[in-house]
């Protein structure tokens, strides 16, 4: 599916998690100026797995523990707000509160 | 004799214990394990720092909250052996179970953040999610004469996710009454992308922050509290200076779930979102703050879950399939200060919408809108908690959410609920 045809919410997060693919993630990441390497993939796939299991986008500490990537390193991999960038590239909703 | 063992006698554990005791025949023992001798009404911790609540009103002897016929083990849980269906307690004691309910909640863990427990702890760095913290903060606020007051959520998930925002609104009210609001910069620092993160709430409630002059620092994940410089420092090296810091430290599940097969990385129990059965294990259920569910960690959620879980456990005893009945329903009052509050009602699928509650079109409580009636209802709720919610007497609010009385069009305008 091309980037233009994708359905996203008002803030640019993927509306349907099944529209996601690794190719799409590559494309989204490069738009944000990030070249995805193995360390990025480990973090992205962990975030996606946890969201699939628990129904909510995880915080960075949980991603960090599960992917065995220190939070500091996650900030280096996804500068400028890793929580949002990870959710966007991994095709999961943004981390939210109840209001 | 058959046994249901419940771990934790907080809101969820006490409500489900009382409900099951009433419904189960005499050949079932309902055992509950909790080392603490008192039950704390946690919503009171929001008001205590401002001098609007007293310890006497928010504490009860644990024994008085547990109905007749419930066996209370005042002990610490060490581990759960799901193969042998045993709970290991301190001093080598063991309890065997036919069904196990994990209701051990969540606790704040300030030691997880560098420097949080340093020089400033409970001098100008406070939490209010514990009784000791809320009491210390009462002194801290009373001695505060102006400067920068920073409220900081370190990370999600936390108990009662709106409480920090309520705390900010009540602080504005409190400082105004003391005549030092104009000498204070009030800052709300959050790891999320806004104080409100859902489209409708951002649109309709953003005025609250503006009107009250609350500055918001977004996407701020605290890595360190520097008590020498009095700043919190984020992982991306931003600094927020404070004179008084009100922190909401990281939350974790109970100690016995850490590094166990039952707990996840934060020691919360992976739980089926609709049946409330613990995943990948037989005869174990999880309720309240201890789950990994996306529903709010809030008393109302625990109450709705208790209603539905009791039915499911009674069914399971009769060999029936579990009903996927829980929908993530949550119902919370949100204090906005100056004698007003809002009411929000939502579930997994539907964000808080405007409307009327509980009677569609009539109310008397408006949803997602400030008013005095909601504030009085919140204060009255303490009585409902002690006399109906904990003893599991009927409360006329459905455990699943209803769309009746809600304005769906409000969400549709913003692209869906």
CSV table of C-alpha atoms in Angstrom, one decimal, chain A residues 54-56, chain B residues 273 291-297 348:
chain,number,residue,atom,x,y,z
A,54,UNK,CA,-1.9,-5.7,25.8
A,55,UNK,CA,-4.0,-3.4,23.6
A,56,UNK,CA,-2.1,-0.3,24.4
B,273,UNK,CA,-9.1,-7.9,28.5
B,291,UNK,CA,-3.5,-6.2,35.4
B,292,UNK,CA,-1.6,-5.1,32.3
B,293,UNK,CA,-4.9,-3.9,30.7
B,294,UNK,CA,-5.4,-0.6,28.9
B,295,UNK,CA,-8.3,0.2,31.2
B,296,UNK,CA,-7.6,2.9,33.8
B,297,UNK,CA,-6.0,1.9,37.1
B,348,UNK,CA,-11.8,0.5,25.7
